[in-house]
Amino acid sequence: MGNTAVLRFRDFETKTVEVHRQIINQTGAVWWAWWKKESEDGKLEVLEELARACPLDVGLVNRLTDTRFVARCTRVAYSVDGTPLSTPEPARTPVYYRQDSFPAWFLFSSVESVRSDDWDRRFGGVPVGEPTLFLIPTNSADQARALLTEKPTRKPISIRSPVILHLSDLHFGSDYGFPLRRREVPTLQQTLDETIGQGLVRMGSPPIGLLIISGDITTRGEGNGFLEAQSFLSSLLPRLHLSSDQVVIVPGNHDILLDDRQLTRNYSSEQPFRNFLNLVYGSNELELNRLHWFSSPEKDIIILALNSIRPRAETTMEYGYIGRDLYGPLVDEAGRLNSEIQSKQGIPPISMAVLHHHVLPTPLVEDPDPQARRPISLTLDAGQLIEDLQRANVGMILHGHQHVPFVGSTSRGCRNQNGDWTMAHPVYVIGGGSCSVKVDRLWNQMRNNSLGVYVPRQDEMTIGVFQFAPGVEFQEMMKLSIPL
């Protein structure tokens, strides 16, 4: 019976389905644009197949709210070379994007709500991952379900030790506080890679096995900042005897800017950060939410790398938000992987999530600015994330954003498999300070840069935080242990 498609959408600017239905009621049909991600493949062969198959039923899903629809598609308009097109009929196009061009347009004669069981029967489940257009087999729900859930066999990346170096809020670009190049004459004004490398040696740090960077690589998305950061990593990794696949990087709010509606529509605001990841990892296929698995002689480490820079609504886009629709499948996979490793090795792995925005209050007292768009910035779905991590036995969260080092813990009451309420194990939260921002961008309570070194030892992890600054030598700021 061929294939059909599922299109993802979100209600970022308006009530999407309601607006399109109004035009159907007025004119008998509506043009629905494919708001393709700039990083997404053009899928010309898919569009060609769908155009030939019309009329057909197409799935529409808002994964954020888990609302699902079936639209009757009578025509697909696209250019054979992938060039974005204007709407074929402006009068049949919503006003809020009538003047814009998109890679494809779908003409819908109806958009009907469907129950989840009917949706699953037709499309085999809600697609997972970052694409916005999915080709779905219609000849068998089982085939569709296999298409949506099949994943390649995951293998661990070897690391020499489970010791973690945690950097955050580097702010390369206009807010960067360290020299970019080495000086010929010895001076206290060292480059950041010199400062880190020599400081770790002087403090007697054990060999680093894994580097984690929790966002704000650059300042206000500055392109030169990403290039400077890539140059920094090219110098730092050899000092630490690490390779690029032993690095975990998540974006910060300075890396993906959400204050331009046009850039947010096609996700092109993500592209500079994606280009940076390509420079570091040599791959342009990485999703911003992903699962890493590392194996050392002592312990395995599972890391959920999460993107908290996600638009949800114009009034809240300055806050952190991840979305269960994106992280949920990864958390489930992390839970299964955790159980498999413990079953085979007899030793539970270290499981943690890394994001940029904080999930607990970081300063002792918040001081909101009435004029600010985000007077107290917190990850909006932190409660849901913490509950889901608890269920998957993920015991730690690393973040940045506040420029102040922080260690805390939290636990939420939730239902177990029997339906009984229980207090789950605590999730430990470690906030990284700013590693290299200018001093005047730091809080009064923390006027030095800092980084973290986390050392697992049997059933506990030692958290060491070190402070430093240009011209200020490394010194220990905090040291404590948390249970694993």
Short mmCIF file of C-alpha atoms in Angstrom, two decimals:
data_model
loop_
_atom_site.label_atom_id
_atom_site.label_comp_id
_atom_site.label_asym_id
_atom_site.label_seq_id
_atom_site.Cartn_x
_atom_site.Cartn_y
_atom_site.Cartn_z
CA MET A 1 0.00 0.00 0.00
CA GLY A 2 3.02 2.31 -0.07
CA ASN A 3 4.06 4.98 2.41
CA THR A 4 2.63 8.04 4.06
CA ALA A 5 4.17 10.73 6.29
CA VAL A 6 4.07 12.16 9.78
CA LEU A 7 4.77 15.87 10.28
CA ARG A 8 5.77 17.26 13.66
CA PHE A 9 4.55 20.71 14.68
CA ARG A 10 4.43 22.92 17.76
CA ASP A 11 2.29 25.81 18.95
CA PHE A 12 5.12 28.29 19.32
CA GLU A 13 3.46 31.26 17.61
CA THR A 14 -0.24 30.33 17.58
CA LYS A 15 -2.74 27.49 17.98
CA THR A 16 -1.58 25.79 14.82
CA VAL A 17 -4.38 23.34 14.08
CA GLU A 18 -7.12 25.78 15.03
CA VAL A 19 -5.80 28.42 12.63
CA HIS A 20 -5.52 25.93 9.74
CA ARG A 21 -9.00 24.53 10.40
CA GLN A 22 -10.48 28.02 10.18
CA ILE A 23 -9.16 28.35 6.64
CA ILE A 24 -10.51 24.89 5.71
CA ASN A 25 -13.94 26.01 6.93
CA GLN A 26 -13.69 29.21 4.86
CA THR A 27 -12.14 27.93 1.61
CA GLY A 28 -12.43 24.12 1.68
CA ALA A 29 -8.67 23.49 2.01
CA VAL A 30 -5.52 24.90 3.59
CA TRP A 31 -1.82 24.86 2.70
CA TRP A 32 0.34 23.53 5.52
CA ALA A 33 4.05 24.35 5.22
CA TRP A 34 6.82 21.95 6.13
CA TRP A 35 8.86 23.96 8.65
CA LYS A 36 11.98 21.93 7.97
CA LYS A 37 14.99 22.22 10.21
CA GLU A 38 17.95 23.79 8.43
CA SER A 39 20.03 20.81 9.56
CA GLU A 40 17.47 18.30 8.24
CA ASP A 41 17.79 16.51 4.92
CA GLY A 42 15.60 17.91 2.11
CA LYS A 43 13.99 14.48 1.52
CA LEU A 44 13.21 15.15 -2.14
CA GLU A 45 12.61 11.47 -2.86
CA VAL A 46 10.14 11.33 0.04
CA LEU A 47 8.29 14.40 -1.22
CA GLU A 48 8.16 12.94 -4.73
CA GLU A 49 6.69 9.68 -3.44
CA LEU A 50 4.11 11.48 -1.32
CA ALA A 51 3.09 13.72 -4.23
CA ARG A 52 2.49 10.67 -6.44
CA ALA A 53 0.47 8.94 -3.72
CA CYS A 54 -2.04 11.78 -3.19
CA PRO A 55 -4.72 11.75 -1.97
CA LEU A 56 -3.53 10.15 1.26
CA ASP A 57 -3.85 10.53 5.02
CA VAL A 58 -0.94 12.30 6.72
CA GLY A 59 -0.25 12.29 10.45
CA LEU A 60 0.26 15.52 12.40
CA VAL A 61 1.62 15.39 15.93
CA ASN A 62 2.52 17.90 18.61
CA ARG A 63 4.77 15.77 20.79
CA LEU A 64 5.01 18.49 23.42
CA THR A 65 1.30 18.11 24.28
CA ASP A 66 0.88 14.61 22.77
CA THR A 67 -1.97 15.77 20.54
CA ARG A 68 -2.42 13.85 17.29
CA PHE A 69 -4.32 14.50 14.09
CA VAL A 70 -4.92 12.94 10.69
CA ALA A 71 -5.05 15.29 7.70
CA ARG A 72 -6.39 14.42 4.27
CA CYS A 73 -3.66 15.53 1.86
CA THR A 74 -4.68 16.11 -1.77
CA ARG A 75 -1.50 17.71 -3.12
CA VAL A 76 2.19 18.21 -2.28
CA ALA A 77 4.05 21.18 -3.79
CA TYR A 78 7.86 21.32 -3.81
CA SER A 79 10.75 22.20 -6.14
CA VAL A 80 12.84 19.42 -7.65
CA ASP A 81 16.09 21.05 -6.47
CA GLY A 82 14.88 21.71 -2.91
CA THR A 83 14.62 25.50 -3.31
CA PRO A 84 12.06 26.93 -0.85
CA LEU A 85 8.77 27.91 -2.46
CA SER A 86 6.14 30.54 -1.77
CA THR A 87 2.67 29.29 -0.99
CA PRO A 88 0.74 28.12 -4.08
CA GLU A 89 -2.38 29.96 -2.83
CA PRO A 90 -1.96 32.85 -0.36
CA ALA A 91 -5.70 32.98 0.38
CA ARG A 92 -5.51 29.38 1.59
CA THR A 93 -2.46 29.98 3.82
CA PRO A 94 -2.39 31.23 7.43
CA VAL A 95 -1.49 34.91 7.63
CA TYR A 96 1.35 34.45 10.11
CA TYR A 97 3.55 32.69 7.52
CA ARG A 98 1.81 33.57 4.25
CA GLN A 99 4.73 35.67 3.02
CA ASP A 100 7.43 33.09 3.80
CA SER A 101 9.00 30.37 1.64
CA PHE A 102 9.34 26.72 2.68
CA PRO A 103 10.78 23.52 1.14
CA ALA A 104 7.34 21.94 0.72
CA TRP A 105 3.62 22.66 1.06
CA PHE A 106 0.85 20.15 1.80
CA LEU A 107 -2.75 20.89 0.75
CA PHE A 108 -5.13 19.55 3.42
CA SER A 109 -8.89 19.26 2.93
CA SER A 110 -9.46 18.18 6.54
CA VAL A 111 -7.63 17.92 9.85
CA GLU A 112 -9.27 15.57 12.36
CA SER A 113 -8.31 14.69 15.94
CA VAL A 114 -7.62 11.01 16.61
CA ARG A 115 -7.21 8.88 19.70
CA SER A 116 -3.78 7.46 20.46
CA ASP A 117 -4.87 3.88 19.70
CA ASP A 118 -6.21 4.90 16.28
CA TRP A 119 -3.00 6.82 15.62
CA ASP A 120 -0.85 3.82 16.56
CA ARG A 121 -2.91 1.59 14.27
CA ARG A 122 -2.36 3.93 11.33
CA PHE A 123 1.21 5.10 11.91
CA GLY A 124 2.76 2.56 14.30
CA GLY A 125 3.46 5.07 17.07
CA VAL A 126 4.75 8.62 17.46
CA PRO A 127 8.15 9.07 15.77
CA VAL A 128 11.12 9.79 18.01
CA GLY A 129 14.16 11.96 17.32
CA GLU A 130 14.70 15.45 15.96
CA PRO A 131 13.40 15.31 12.33
CA THR A 132 10.18 17.16 11.49
CA LEU A 133 9.09 14.91 8.58
CA PHE A 134 9.01 11.10 8.78
CA LEU A 135 8.22 8.60 6.01
CA ILE A 136 5.93 5.92 7.44
CA PRO A 137 5.03 2.52 5.88
CA THR A 138 1.27 1.95 5.65
CA ASN A 139 1.22 -1.74 4.79
CA SER A 140 1.77 -2.89 8.38
CA ALA A 141 1.67 -1.23 11.76
CA ASP A 142 4.34 -3.69 12.87
CA GLN A 143 6.68 -2.46 10.13
CA ALA A 144 5.96 1.13 11.04
CA ARG A 145 6.64 0.42 14.70
CA ALA A 146 9.92 -1.29 13.82
CA LEU A 147 10.92 1.71 11.72
CA LEU A 148 10.30 4.07 14.63
CA THR A 149 12.00 2.10 17.37
CA GLU A 150 14.87 0.26 15.68
CA LYS A 151 18.25 1.55 16.83
CA PRO A 152 21.78 0.44 15.98
CA THR A 153 23.62 -1.67 18.51
CA ARG A 154 25.25 0.73 20.96
CA LYS A 155 28.89 0.15 21.88
CA PRO A 156 30.87 1.90 24.62
CA ILE A 157 33.74 4.29 23.99
CA SER A 158 36.86 3.35 25.95
CA ILE A 159 38.28 5.86 28.43
CA ARG A 160 41.42 5.40 30.52
CA SER A 161 39.75 6.38 33.79
CA PRO A 162 36.29 7.37 35.08
CA VAL A 163 37.62 10.76 36.30
CA ILE A 164 35.55 13.63 34.88
CA LEU A 165 36.68 17.18 34.14
CA HIS A 166 33.65 19.50 34.11
CA LEU A 167 33.91 22.88 32.38
CA SER A 168 31.03 25.29 31.85
CA ASP A 169 30.24 28.77 30.58
CA LEU A 170 33.45 29.34 28.61
CA HIS A 171 32.00 32.37 26.79
CA PHE A 172 34.55 32.54 24.00
CA GLY A 173 34.11 35.75 22.05
CA SER A 174 33.53 39.19 23.53
CA ASP A 175 33.07 37.95 27.14
CA TYR A 176 36.13 35.68 27.18
CA GLY A 177 38.64 36.58 29.89
CA PHE A 178 41.87 34.72 28.99
CA PRO A 179 44.54 35.32 26.34
CA LEU A 180 43.87 33.40 23.14
CA ARG A 181 47.53 32.79 22.26
CA ARG A 182 50.59 31.72 24.17
CA ARG A 183 53.13 34.38 24.99
CA GLU A 184 56.81 33.96 24.08
CA VAL A 185 57.85 35.54 27.39
CA PRO A 186 56.74 33.66 30.53
CA THR A 187 53.85 35.47 32.21
CA LEU A 188 51.03 34.83 34.64
CA GLN A 189 48.61 35.64 31.80
CA GLN A 190 48.44 32.07 30.51
CA THR A 191 46.04 30.70 27.95
CA LEU A 192 43.14 28.68 29.33
CA ASP A 193 44.49 25.30 28.20
CA GLU A 194 47.84 26.12 29.91
CA THR A 195 46.03 27.23 33.06
CA ILE A 196 43.93 24.06 33.21
CA GLY A 197 46.69 21.63 32.27
CA GLN A 198 49.30 23.01 34.64
CA GLY A 199 46.76 23.63 37.40
CA LEU A 200 45.52 20.04 37.39
CA VAL A 201 49.09 18.74 37.57
CA ARG A 202 49.98 21.09 40.42
CA MET A 203 46.87 20.05 42.38
CA GLY A 204 47.70 16.35 41.93
CA SER A 205 44.64 15.51 39.88
CA PRO A 206 44.39 11.88 38.73
CA PRO A 207 44.39 11.28 34.95
CA ILE A 208 41.26 12.70 33.31
CA GLY A 209 39.23 10.18 31.32
CA LEU A 210 36.28 12.29 30.22
CA LEU A 211 35.63 15.98 29.51
CA ILE A 212 32.13 17.44 29.94
CA ILE A 213 31.23 20.98 28.83
CA SER A 214 27.79 22.12 30.00
CA GLY A 215 27.06 24.95 27.60
CA ASP A 216 27.66 28.60 26.77
CA ILE A 217 30.62 27.83 24.57
CA THR A 218 30.46 31.29 23.07
CA THR A 219 28.97 34.72 23.78
CA ARG A 220 25.66 35.67 22.12
CA GLY A 221 26.22 33.10 19.38
CA GLU A 222 29.34 34.83 18.03
CA GLY A 223 30.85 32.80 15.20
CA ASN A 224 34.41 33.70 16.12
CA GLY A 225 33.68 32.38 19.60
CA PHE A 226 32.96 28.90 18.26
CA LEU A 227 36.19 28.97 16.23
CA GLU A 228 38.15 30.08 19.30
CA ALA A 229 36.54 27.29 21.33
CA GLN A 230 37.48 24.70 18.72
CA SER A 231 41.08 25.96 18.78
CA PHE A 232 41.06 25.75 22.60
CA LEU A 233 39.90 22.12 22.52
CA SER A 234 42.54 21.30 19.91
CA SER A 235 45.14 22.45 22.47
CA LEU A 236 43.51 21.13 25.64
CA LEU A 237 42.70 17.56 24.54
CA PRO A 238 46.33 16.58 23.80
CA ARG A 239 47.33 18.00 27.20
CA LEU A 240 44.77 15.71 28.84
CA HIS A 241 45.55 12.77 26.52
CA LEU A 242 41.93 12.73 25.36
CA SER A 243 40.35 12.32 21.94
CA SER A 244 37.28 14.16 20.67
CA ASP A 245 35.03 11.13 21.21
CA GLN A 246 35.86 11.37 24.92
CA VAL A 247 34.16 14.77 25.15
CA VAL A 248 30.48 15.52 25.89
CA ILE A 249 29.19 18.96 24.91
CA VAL A 250 25.70 20.44 25.33
CA PRO A 251 24.55 23.90 24.20
CA GLY A 252 23.84 26.93 26.37
CA ASN A 253 21.51 29.88 25.86
CA HIS A 254 24.43 31.85 24.37
CA ASP A 255 25.04 29.10 21.81
CA ILE A 256 21.46 28.88 20.46
CA LEU A 257 19.68 32.24 20.32
CA LEU A 258 15.88 32.21 20.42
CA ASP A 259 15.14 35.91 20.11
CA ASP A 260 14.69 35.92 16.31
CA ARG A 261 11.36 34.41 15.24
CA GLN A 262 12.51 33.66 11.70
CA LEU A 263 15.62 31.82 12.90
CA THR A 264 13.53 29.88 15.39
CA ARG A 265 10.98 28.80 12.77
CA ASN A 266 13.41 26.69 10.76
CA TYR A 267 15.74 26.01 13.70
CA SER A 268 18.57 27.82 11.90
CA SER A 269 19.42 29.34 15.29
CA GLU A 270 20.81 25.89 16.11
CA GLN A 271 23.09 25.77 13.08
CA PRO A 272 26.17 27.62 14.45
CA PHE A 273 26.29 25.23 17.41
CA ARG A 274 25.73 22.22 15.14
CA ASN A 275 28.62 23.44 12.95
CA PHE A 276 30.78 23.63 16.08
CA LEU A 277 29.90 20.04 17.00
CA ASN A 278 30.85 19.01 13.46
CA LEU A 279 34.26 20.69 13.90
CA VAL A 280 34.84 18.90 17.21
CA TYR A 281 33.46 15.44 16.41
CA GLY A 282 33.85 15.35 12.63
CA SER A 283 30.19 14.42 12.18
CA ASN A 284 27.17 16.46 11.10
CA GLU A 285 24.67 13.77 12.11
CA LEU A 286 24.69 14.30 15.88
CA GLU A 287 21.38 15.13 17.50
CA LEU A 288 21.37 17.76 20.24
CA ASN A 289 19.80 15.24 22.65
CA ARG A 290 21.80 12.02 22.69
CA LEU A 291 23.08 9.18 24.83
CA HIS A 292 26.80 8.53 25.48
CA TRP A 293 28.25 5.33 26.91
CA PHE A 294 31.85 5.19 28.15
CA SER A 295 33.75 2.25 29.60
CA SER A 296 36.82 2.45 31.86
CA PRO A 297 38.67 -0.33 33.71
CA GLU A 298 36.93 0.72 36.94
CA LYS A 299 33.42 1.78 35.95
CA ASP A 300 31.14 2.42 33.00
CA ILE A 301 29.54 5.85 32.62
CA ILE A 302 26.20 6.61 30.93
CA ILE A 303 25.57 10.25 30.05
CA LEU A 304 22.38 11.83 28.77
CA ALA A 305 23.41 14.97 26.85
CA LEU A 306 20.33 17.23 26.82
CA ASN A 307 19.49 20.45 25.01
CA SER A 308 17.66 22.83 27.37
CA ILE A 309 17.56 25.64 24.76
CA ARG A 310 14.19 24.90 23.22
CA PRO A 311 11.43 27.34 22.31
CA ARG A 312 8.10 26.55 23.94
CA ALA A 313 6.21 29.85 23.76
CA GLU A 314 7.33 33.41 23.22
CA THR A 315 6.64 34.29 26.85
CA THR A 316 8.83 31.49 28.22
CA MET A 317 11.55 30.94 25.64
CA GLU A 318 14.19 32.60 27.81
CA TYR A 319 13.82 29.79 30.34
CA GLY A 320 15.38 26.36 30.11
CA TYR A 321 13.14 23.62 28.70
CA ILE A 322 13.99 20.17 27.31
CA GLY A 323 10.71 18.38 26.61
CA ARG A 324 9.85 14.82 27.53
CA ASP A 325 9.01 14.12 23.90
CA LEU A 326 12.72 14.48 23.08
CA TYR A 327 14.44 13.19 26.22
CA GLY A 328 11.93 10.47 27.16
CA PRO A 329 13.13 7.77 24.74
CA LEU A 330 16.74 8.46 25.75
CA VAL A 331 15.92 8.15 29.45
CA ASP A 332 14.18 4.83 28.77
CA GLU A 333 17.22 3.60 26.85
CA ALA A 334 19.54 4.77 29.64
CA GLY A 335 17.49 2.82 32.17
CA ARG A 336 17.66 -0.37 30.07
CA LEU A 337 21.38 0.09 29.48
CA ASN A 338 21.97 0.68 33.19
CA SER A 339 20.26 -2.63 34.02
CA GLU A 340 22.14 -4.54 31.31
CA ILE A 341 25.54 -3.28 32.46
CA GLN A 342 24.82 -4.06 36.11
CA SER A 343 23.55 -7.53 35.18
CA LYS A 344 26.66 -8.37 33.12
CA GLN A 345 29.33 -6.71 35.25
CA GLY A 346 27.79 -6.87 38.70
CA ILE A 347 28.69 -3.21 39.18
CA PRO A 348 26.20 -0.43 38.46
CA PRO A 349 27.44 2.23 36.04
CA ILE A 350 27.59 5.91 36.85
CA SER A 351 24.54 7.46 35.19
CA MET A 352 24.13 11.21 34.80
CA ALA A 353 22.35 13.84 32.75
CA VAL A 354 24.07 17.01 31.47
CA LEU A 355 22.23 20.18 30.47
CA HIS A 356 22.91 23.90 30.63
CA HIS A 357 20.10 25.39 32.73
CA HIS A 358 19.90 24.72 36.43
CA VAL A 359 17.23 22.52 38.01
CA LEU A 360 17.54 23.75 41.62
CA PRO A 361 18.13 27.24 43.06
CA THR A 362 21.86 27.96 42.90
CA PRO A 363 22.41 31.19 44.90
CA LEU A 364 21.52 31.29 48.58
CA VAL A 365 19.01 34.07 47.91
CA GLU A 366 17.52 34.87 44.51
CA ASP A 367 17.55 38.57 43.58
CA PRO A 368 15.04 38.92 40.73
CA ASP A 369 15.20 41.89 38.41
CA PRO A 370 11.65 43.23 37.78
CA GLN A 371 12.77 44.51 34.37
CA ALA A 372 14.23 41.18 33.24
CA ARG A 373 12.38 38.86 30.88
CA ARG A 374 13.47 35.91 33.03
CA PRO A 375 13.73 37.28 36.59
CA ILE A 376 14.48 33.78 38.00
CA SER A 377 15.66 31.41 35.30
CA LEU A 378 15.07 27.71 35.92
CA THR A 379 14.49 24.66 33.72
CA LEU A 380 10.71 24.72 33.39
CA ASP A 381 10.29 20.95 33.21
CA ALA A 382 12.87 20.21 35.92
CA GLY A 383 10.31 18.40 38.08
CA GLN A 384 9.32 16.01 35.30
CA LEU A 385 12.96 15.45 34.35
CA ILE A 386 13.97 14.61 37.93
CA GLU A 387 11.13 12.10 38.33
CA ASP A 388 12.00 10.41 35.04
CA LEU A 389 15.70 10.26 35.92
CA GLN A 390 14.86 8.70 39.28
CA ARG A 391 12.83 5.95 37.61
CA ALA A 392 15.73 5.20 35.24
CA ASN A 393 18.29 5.10 38.10
CA VAL A 394 20.11 8.16 36.78
CA GLY A 395 21.72 9.58 39.91
CA MET A 396 23.34 12.87 38.90
CA ILE A 397 22.66 16.06 36.95
CA LEU A 398 25.44 18.39 35.78
CA HIS A 399 24.63 21.92 34.63
CA GLY A 400 26.05 25.41 34.22
CA HIS A 401 24.35 28.76 33.51
CA GLN A 402 24.57 30.50 36.89
CA HIS A 403 28.38 31.07 36.94
CA VAL A 404 28.50 29.84 40.55
CA PRO A 405 29.66 26.34 41.56
CA PHE A 406 26.94 24.39 43.34
CA VAL A 407 26.33 20.92 44.81
CA GLY A 408 22.92 19.80 46.06
CA SER A 409 20.42 16.97 45.88
CA THR A 410 16.70 16.47 45.38
CA SER A 411 14.15 13.67 45.49
CA ARG A 412 10.51 13.63 44.43
CA GLY A 413 7.75 11.39 45.60
CA CYS A 414 6.45 9.29 42.71
CA ARG A 415 4.51 6.10 42.07
CA ASN A 416 6.36 2.82 41.68
CA GLN A 417 5.39 -0.05 39.38
CA ASN A 418 2.82 -1.26 41.93
CA GLY A 419 1.14 2.13 41.99
CA ASP A 420 2.34 2.95 45.50
CA TRP A 421 3.83 6.33 46.34
CA THR A 422 7.45 6.31 47.43
CA MET A 423 10.39 8.65 47.84
CA ALA A 424 12.90 7.64 45.20
CA HIS A 425 16.65 7.81 45.65
CA PRO A 426 18.05 11.37 45.58
CA VAL A 427 19.43 12.86 42.41
CA TYR A 428 22.64 14.80 43.08
CA VAL A 429 22.96 18.11 41.24
CA ILE A 430 26.33 19.66 40.43
CA GLY A 431 26.47 23.15 38.95
CA GLY A 432 29.61 24.31 37.23
CA GLY A 433 30.80 27.88 37.63
CA SER A 434 32.15 29.87 34.72
CA CYS A 435 35.46 28.54 33.46
CA SER A 436 36.74 31.56 31.54
CA VAL A 437 34.33 34.49 31.45
CA LYS A 438 35.58 38.01 32.21
CA VAL A 439 35.58 38.88 35.89
CA ASP A 440 32.96 41.62 35.46
CA ARG A 441 30.50 38.98 34.15
CA LEU A 442 30.79 37.01 37.39
CA TRP A 443 28.58 37.34 40.47
CA ASN A 444 29.85 39.25 43.51
CA GLN A 445 29.73 36.02 45.52
CA MET A 446 32.08 34.34 43.03
CA ARG A 447 34.72 36.58 41.46
CA ASN A 448 36.98 33.80 40.15
CA ASN A 449 36.65 31.28 37.37
CA SER A 450 36.24 27.63 38.34
CA LEU A 451 36.07 24.03 37.12
CA GLY A 452 35.20 20.66 38.62
CA VAL A 453 37.09 17.37 38.86
CA TYR A 454 34.92 14.41 39.85
CA VAL A 455 36.65 11.21 40.99
CA PRO A 456 34.62 7.99 41.49
CA ARG A 457 35.84 5.64 44.23
CA GLN A 458 33.86 2.40 44.73
CA ASP A 459 30.54 3.60 46.18
CA GLU A 460 31.16 7.37 46.28
CA MET A 461 32.33 10.23 44.10
CA THR A 462 34.65 12.98 45.30
CA ILE A 463 33.62 16.38 43.99
CA GLY A 464 36.55 18.81 43.75
CA VAL A 465 36.00 22.40 42.66
CA PHE A 466 39.00 24.59 41.87
CA GLN A 467 39.02 28.35 41.40
CA PHE A 468 41.43 30.46 39.38
CA ALA A 469 41.57 33.54 37.16
CA PRO A 470 44.00 35.23 34.76
CA GLY A 471 47.02 35.90 36.95
CA VAL A 472 45.54 33.89 39.87
CA GLU A 473 46.89 30.39 40.45
CA PHE A 474 44.77 27.30 40.96
CA GLN A 475 43.46 26.71 44.46
CA GLU A 476 40.95 24.30 45.92
CA MET A 477 37.57 25.88 46.59
CA MET A 478 35.39 22.92 47.58
CA LYS A 479 35.83 19.24 48.23
CA LEU A 480 33.16 16.77 49.31
CA SER A 481 31.91 13.28 48.55
CA ILE A 482 28.51 12.07 47.39
CA PRO A 483 27.29 8.46 47.35
CA LEU A 484 26.99 6.59 44.08
#
